[in-house]
C-alpha positions as protocol buffer text, in pm:
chain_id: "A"
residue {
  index: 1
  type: UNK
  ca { x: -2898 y: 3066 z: 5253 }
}
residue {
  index: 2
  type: UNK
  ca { x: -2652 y: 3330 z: 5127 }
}
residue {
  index: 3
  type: UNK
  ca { x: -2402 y: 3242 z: 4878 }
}
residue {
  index: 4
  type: UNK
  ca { x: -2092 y: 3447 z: 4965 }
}
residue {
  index: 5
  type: UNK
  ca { x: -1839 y: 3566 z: 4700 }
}
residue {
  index: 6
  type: UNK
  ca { x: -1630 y: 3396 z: 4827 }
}
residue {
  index: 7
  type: UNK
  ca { x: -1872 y: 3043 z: 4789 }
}
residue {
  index: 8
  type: UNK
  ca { x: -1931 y: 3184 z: 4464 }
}
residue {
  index: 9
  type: UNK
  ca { x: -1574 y: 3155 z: 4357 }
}
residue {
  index: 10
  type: UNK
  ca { x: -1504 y: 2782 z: 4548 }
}
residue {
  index: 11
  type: UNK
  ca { x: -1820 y: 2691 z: 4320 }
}
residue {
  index: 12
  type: UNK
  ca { x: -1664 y: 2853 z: 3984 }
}
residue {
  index: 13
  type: UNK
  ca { x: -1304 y: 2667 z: 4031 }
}
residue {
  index: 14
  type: UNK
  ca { x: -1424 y: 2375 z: 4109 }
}
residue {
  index: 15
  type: UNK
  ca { x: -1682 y: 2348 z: 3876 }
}
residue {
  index: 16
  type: UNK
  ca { x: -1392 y: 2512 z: 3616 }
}
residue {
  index: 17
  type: UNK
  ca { x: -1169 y: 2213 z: 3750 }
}
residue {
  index: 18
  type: UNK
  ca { x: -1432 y: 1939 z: 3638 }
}
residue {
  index: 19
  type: UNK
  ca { x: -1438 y: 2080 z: 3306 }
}
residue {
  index: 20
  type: UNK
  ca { x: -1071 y: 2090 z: 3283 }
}
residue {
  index: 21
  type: UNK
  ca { x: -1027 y: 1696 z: 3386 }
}
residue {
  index: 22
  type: UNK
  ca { x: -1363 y: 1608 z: 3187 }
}
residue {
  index: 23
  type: UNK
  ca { x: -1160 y: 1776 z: 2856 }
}
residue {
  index: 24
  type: UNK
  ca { x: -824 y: 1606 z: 2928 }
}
residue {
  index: 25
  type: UNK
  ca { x: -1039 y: 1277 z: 2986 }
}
residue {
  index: 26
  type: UNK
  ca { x: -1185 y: 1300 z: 2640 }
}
residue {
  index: 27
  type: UNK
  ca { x: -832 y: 1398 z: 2495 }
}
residue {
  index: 28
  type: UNK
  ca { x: -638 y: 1132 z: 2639 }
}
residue {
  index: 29
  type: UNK
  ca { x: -891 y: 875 z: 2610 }
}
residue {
  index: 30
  type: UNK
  ca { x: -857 y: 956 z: 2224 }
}
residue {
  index: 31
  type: UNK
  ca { x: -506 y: 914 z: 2202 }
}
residue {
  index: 32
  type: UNK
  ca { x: -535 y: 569 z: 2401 }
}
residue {
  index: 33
  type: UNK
  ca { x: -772 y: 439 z: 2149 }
}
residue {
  index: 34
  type: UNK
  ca { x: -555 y: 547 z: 1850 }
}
residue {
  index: 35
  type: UNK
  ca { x: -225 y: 383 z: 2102 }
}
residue {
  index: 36
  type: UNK
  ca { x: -453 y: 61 z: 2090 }
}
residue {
  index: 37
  type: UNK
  ca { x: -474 y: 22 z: 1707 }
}
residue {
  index: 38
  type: UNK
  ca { x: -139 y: 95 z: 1642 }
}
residue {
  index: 39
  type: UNK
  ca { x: 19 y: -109 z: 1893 }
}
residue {
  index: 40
  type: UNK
  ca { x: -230 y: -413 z: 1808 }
}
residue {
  index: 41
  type: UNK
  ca { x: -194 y: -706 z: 1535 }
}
residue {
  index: 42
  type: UNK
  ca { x: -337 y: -501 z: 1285 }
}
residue {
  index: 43
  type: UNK
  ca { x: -22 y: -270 z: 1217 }
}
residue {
  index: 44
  type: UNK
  ca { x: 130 y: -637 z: 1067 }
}
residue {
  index: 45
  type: UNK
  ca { x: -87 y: -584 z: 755 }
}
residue {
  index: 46
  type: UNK
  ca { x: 79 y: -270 z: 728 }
}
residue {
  index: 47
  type: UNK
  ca { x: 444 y: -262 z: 846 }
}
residue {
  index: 48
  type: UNK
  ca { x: 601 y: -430 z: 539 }
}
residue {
  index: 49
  type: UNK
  ca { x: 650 y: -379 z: 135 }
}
residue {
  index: 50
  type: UNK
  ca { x: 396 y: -664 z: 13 }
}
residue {
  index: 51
  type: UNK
  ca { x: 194 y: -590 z: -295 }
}
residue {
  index: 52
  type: UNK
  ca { x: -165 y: -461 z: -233 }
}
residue {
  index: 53
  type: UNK
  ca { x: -406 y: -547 z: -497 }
}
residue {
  index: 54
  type: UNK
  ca { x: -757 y: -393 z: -570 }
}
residue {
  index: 55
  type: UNK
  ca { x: -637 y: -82 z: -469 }
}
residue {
  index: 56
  type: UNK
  ca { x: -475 y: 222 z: -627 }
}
residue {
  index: 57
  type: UNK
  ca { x: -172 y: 241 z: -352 }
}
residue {
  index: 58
  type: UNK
  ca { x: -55 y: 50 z: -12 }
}
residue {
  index: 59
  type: UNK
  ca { x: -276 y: 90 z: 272 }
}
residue {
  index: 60
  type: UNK
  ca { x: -169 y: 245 z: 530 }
}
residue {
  index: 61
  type: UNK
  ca { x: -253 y: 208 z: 906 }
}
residue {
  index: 62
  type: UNK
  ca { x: -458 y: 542 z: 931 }
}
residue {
  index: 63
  type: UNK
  ca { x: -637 y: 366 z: 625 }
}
residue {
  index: 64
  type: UNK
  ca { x: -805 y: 100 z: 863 }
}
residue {
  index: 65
  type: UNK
  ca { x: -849 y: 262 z: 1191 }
}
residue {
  index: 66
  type: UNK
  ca { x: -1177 y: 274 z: 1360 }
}
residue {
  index: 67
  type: UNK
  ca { x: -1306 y: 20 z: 1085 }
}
residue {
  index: 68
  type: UNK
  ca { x: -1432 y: -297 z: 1120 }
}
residue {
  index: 69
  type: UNK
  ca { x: -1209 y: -561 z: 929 }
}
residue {
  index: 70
  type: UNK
  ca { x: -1251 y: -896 z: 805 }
}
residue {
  index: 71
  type: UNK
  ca { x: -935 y: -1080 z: 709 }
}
residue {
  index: 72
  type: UNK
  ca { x: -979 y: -1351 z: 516 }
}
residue {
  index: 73
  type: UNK
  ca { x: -660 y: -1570 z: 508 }
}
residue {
  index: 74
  type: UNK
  ca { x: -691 y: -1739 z: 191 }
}
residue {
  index: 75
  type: UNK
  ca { x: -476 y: -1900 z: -118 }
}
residue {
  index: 76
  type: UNK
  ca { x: -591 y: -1903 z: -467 }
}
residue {
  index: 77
  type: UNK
  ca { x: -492 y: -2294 z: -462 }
}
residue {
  index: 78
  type: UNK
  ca { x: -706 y: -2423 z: -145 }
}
residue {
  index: 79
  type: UNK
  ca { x: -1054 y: -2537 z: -258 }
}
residue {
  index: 80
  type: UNK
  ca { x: -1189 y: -2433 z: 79 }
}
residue {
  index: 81
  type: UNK
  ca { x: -1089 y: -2072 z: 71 }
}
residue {
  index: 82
  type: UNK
  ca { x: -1259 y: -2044 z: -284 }
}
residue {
  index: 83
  type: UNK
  ca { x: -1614 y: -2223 z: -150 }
}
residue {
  index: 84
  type: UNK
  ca { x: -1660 y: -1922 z: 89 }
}
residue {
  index: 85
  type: UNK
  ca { x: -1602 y: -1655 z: -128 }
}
residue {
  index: 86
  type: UNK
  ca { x: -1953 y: -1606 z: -194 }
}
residue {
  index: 87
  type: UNK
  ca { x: -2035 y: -1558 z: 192 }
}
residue {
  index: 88
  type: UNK
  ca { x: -1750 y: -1287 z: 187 }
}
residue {
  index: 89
  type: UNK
  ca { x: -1936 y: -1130 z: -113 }
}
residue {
  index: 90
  type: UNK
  ca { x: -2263 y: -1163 z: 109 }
}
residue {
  index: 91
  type: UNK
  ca { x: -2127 y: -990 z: 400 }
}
residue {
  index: 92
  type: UNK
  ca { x: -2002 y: -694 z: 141 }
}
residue {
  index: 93
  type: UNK
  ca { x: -2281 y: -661 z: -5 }
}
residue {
  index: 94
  type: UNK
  ca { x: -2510 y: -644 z: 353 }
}
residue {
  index: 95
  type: UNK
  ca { x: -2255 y: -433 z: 575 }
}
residue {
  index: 96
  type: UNK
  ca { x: -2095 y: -191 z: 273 }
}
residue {
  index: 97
  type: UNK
  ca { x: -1855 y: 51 z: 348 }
}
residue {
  index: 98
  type: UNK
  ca { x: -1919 y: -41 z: 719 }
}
residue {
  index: 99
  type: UNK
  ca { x: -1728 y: -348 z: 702 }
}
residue {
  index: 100
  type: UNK
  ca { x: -1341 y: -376 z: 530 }
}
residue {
  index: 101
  type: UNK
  ca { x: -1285 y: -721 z: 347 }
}
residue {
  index: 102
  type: UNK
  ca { x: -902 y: -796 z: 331 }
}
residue {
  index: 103
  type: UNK
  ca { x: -756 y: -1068 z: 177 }
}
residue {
  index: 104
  type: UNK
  ca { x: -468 y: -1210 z: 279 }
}
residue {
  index: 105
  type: UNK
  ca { x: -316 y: -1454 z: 0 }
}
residue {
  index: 106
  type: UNK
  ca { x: -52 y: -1658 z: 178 }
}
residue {
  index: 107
  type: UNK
  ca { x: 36 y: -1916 z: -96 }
}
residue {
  index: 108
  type: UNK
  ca { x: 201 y: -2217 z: 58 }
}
residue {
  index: 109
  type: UNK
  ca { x: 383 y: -2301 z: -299 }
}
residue {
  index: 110
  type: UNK
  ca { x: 605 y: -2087 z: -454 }
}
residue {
  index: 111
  type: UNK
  ca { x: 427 y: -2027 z: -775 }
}
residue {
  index: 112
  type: UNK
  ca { x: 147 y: -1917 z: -543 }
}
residue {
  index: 113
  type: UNK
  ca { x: 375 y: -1644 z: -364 }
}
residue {
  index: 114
  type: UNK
  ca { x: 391 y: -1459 z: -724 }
}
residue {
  index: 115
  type: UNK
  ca { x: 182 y: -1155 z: -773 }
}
residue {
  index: 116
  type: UNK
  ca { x: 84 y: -1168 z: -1140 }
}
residue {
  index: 117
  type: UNK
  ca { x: -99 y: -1504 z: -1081 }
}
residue {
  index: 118
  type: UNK
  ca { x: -293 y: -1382 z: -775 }
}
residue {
  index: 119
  type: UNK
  ca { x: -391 y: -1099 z: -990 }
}
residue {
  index: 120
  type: UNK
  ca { x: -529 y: -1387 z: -1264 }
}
residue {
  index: 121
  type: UNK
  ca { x: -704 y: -1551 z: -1015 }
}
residue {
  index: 122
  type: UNK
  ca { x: -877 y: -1232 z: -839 }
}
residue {
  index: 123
  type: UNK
  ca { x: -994 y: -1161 z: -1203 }
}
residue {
  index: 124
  type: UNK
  ca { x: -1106 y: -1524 z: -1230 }
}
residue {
  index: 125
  type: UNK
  ca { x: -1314 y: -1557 z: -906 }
}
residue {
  index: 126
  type: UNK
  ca { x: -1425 y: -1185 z: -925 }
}
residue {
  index: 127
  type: UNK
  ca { x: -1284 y: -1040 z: -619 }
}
residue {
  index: 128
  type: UNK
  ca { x: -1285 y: -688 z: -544 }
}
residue {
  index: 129
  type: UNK
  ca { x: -1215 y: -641 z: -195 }
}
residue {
  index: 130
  type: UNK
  ca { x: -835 y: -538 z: -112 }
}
residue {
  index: 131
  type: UNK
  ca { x: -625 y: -839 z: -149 }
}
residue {
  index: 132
  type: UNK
  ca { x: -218 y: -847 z: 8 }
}
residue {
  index: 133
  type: UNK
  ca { x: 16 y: -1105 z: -68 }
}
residue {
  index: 134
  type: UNK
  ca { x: 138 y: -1204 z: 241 }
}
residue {
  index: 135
  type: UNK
  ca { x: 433 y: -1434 z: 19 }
}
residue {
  index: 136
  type: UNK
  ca { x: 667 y: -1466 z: 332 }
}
residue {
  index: 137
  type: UNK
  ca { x: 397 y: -1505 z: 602 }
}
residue {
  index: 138
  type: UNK
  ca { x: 480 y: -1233 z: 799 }
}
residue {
  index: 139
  type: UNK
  ca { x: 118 y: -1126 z: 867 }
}
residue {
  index: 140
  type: UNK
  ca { x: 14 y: -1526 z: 848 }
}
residue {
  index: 141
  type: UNK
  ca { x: 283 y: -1576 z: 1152 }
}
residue {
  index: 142
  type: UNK
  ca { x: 140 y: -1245 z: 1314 }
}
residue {
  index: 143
  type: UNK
  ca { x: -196 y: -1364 z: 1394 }
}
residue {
  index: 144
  type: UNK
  ca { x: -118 y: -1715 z: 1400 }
}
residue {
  index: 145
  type: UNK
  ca { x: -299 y: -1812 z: 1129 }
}
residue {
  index: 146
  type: UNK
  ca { x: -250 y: -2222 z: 1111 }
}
residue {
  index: 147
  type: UNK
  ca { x: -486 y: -2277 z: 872 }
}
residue {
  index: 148
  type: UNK
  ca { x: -639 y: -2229 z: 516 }
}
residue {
  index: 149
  type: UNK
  ca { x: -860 y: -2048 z: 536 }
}
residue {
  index: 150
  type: UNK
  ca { x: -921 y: -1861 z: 831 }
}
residue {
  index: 151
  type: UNK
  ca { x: -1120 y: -1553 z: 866 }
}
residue {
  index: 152
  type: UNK
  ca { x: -1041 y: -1304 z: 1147 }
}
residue {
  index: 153
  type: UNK
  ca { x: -1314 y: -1044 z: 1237 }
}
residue {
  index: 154
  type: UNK
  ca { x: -1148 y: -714 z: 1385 }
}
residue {
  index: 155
  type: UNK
  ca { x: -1299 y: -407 z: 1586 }
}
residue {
  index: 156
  type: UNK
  ca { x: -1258 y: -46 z: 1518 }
}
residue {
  index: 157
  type: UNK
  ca { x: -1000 y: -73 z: 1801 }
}
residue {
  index: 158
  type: UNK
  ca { x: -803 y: -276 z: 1684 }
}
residue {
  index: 159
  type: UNK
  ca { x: -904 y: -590 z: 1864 }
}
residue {
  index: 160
  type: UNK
  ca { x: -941 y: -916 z: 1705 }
}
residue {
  index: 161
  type: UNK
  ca { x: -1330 y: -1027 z: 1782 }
}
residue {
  index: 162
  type: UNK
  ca { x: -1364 y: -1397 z: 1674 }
}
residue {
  index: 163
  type: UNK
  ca { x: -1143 y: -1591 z: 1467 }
}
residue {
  index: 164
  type: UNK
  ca { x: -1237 y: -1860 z: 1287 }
}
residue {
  index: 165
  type: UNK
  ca { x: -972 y: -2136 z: 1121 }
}
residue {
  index: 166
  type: UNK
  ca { x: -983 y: -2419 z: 878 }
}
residue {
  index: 167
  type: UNK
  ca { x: -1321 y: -2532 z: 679 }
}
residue {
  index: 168
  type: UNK
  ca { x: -1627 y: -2384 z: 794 }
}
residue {
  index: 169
  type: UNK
  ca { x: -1935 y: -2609 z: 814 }
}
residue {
  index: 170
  type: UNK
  ca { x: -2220 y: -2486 z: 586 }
}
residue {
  index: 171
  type: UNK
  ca { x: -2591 y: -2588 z: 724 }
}
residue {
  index: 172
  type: UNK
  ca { x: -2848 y: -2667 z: 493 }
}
């Protein structure tokens, strides 16, 4: 079988066409997944002026893209939310900088809602993952949270994996 130059160049753009499509593919496939975090639930934690603790500035979107993140809706003042900080410590200490622990402290009373005494009580109960008060329930309302506490595990995406609400059982 001869290959004519002709063939030759039918083989070249077509096989130059695949290429082509196979680079736009990986470019707009990109851009989809980075349209997919920022138009998902996760942009709430970001999108308004509440005070971020444990860290040296407000997080930013960009800061939690293709992360995993755990949100742990919590309040300083429910007995539950304070019984499974230690599994949260477990979890970051076993998954590192592979896993994002973010607190959000939606205090249901008003002395709650104030920022100096979450600070006192992170220092009490040793918390060091990034904590946001969430005082008007804006990001609460956003995932409808309905419960204290509730723990919401996220994909790098942007998607919301499992979501668990209320006291969780612990097996002895």
């Amino acid at each position: 079988m001869v290959i004519t130059k002709k063939d030759k160049k039918l083989i070249l753009f077509i096989l130059s066409s695949i290429i082509v499509f196979w680079f736009a593919f990986l470019t707009l496939s990109s851009l989809f997944a980075k349209i997919s975090f920022h138009n998902s639930e996760v942009k709430s934690l970001t999108n308004h002026d509440a005070a971020w603790l444990n860290s040296a500035r407000k997080i930013e979107a960009s800061d939690l893209e293709n992360r995993v993140i755990l949100l742990d809706f919590w309040t300083y003042a429910c007995v539950n939310c304070l019984h499974i900080m230690p599994e949260i410590k477990k979890l970051e200490a076993e998954f590192g900088d592979r896993l994002t622990v973010i607190g959000v402290h939606s205090g249901k009373f008003s002395n709650e809602k104030d920022t100096d005494s979450i600070k006192k009580a992170i220092l009490k109960h040793d918390i060091s993952h990034l904590i946001v008060n969430d005082a008007d329930f804006k990001i609460w309302n956003s995932f409808a949270v309905s419960a204290w506490p509730t723990l919401i595990l996220i994909d790098p995406k942007g998607n919301i994996i499992k979501k668990y609400q209320g006291e969780i059982a612990h097996s002895s």
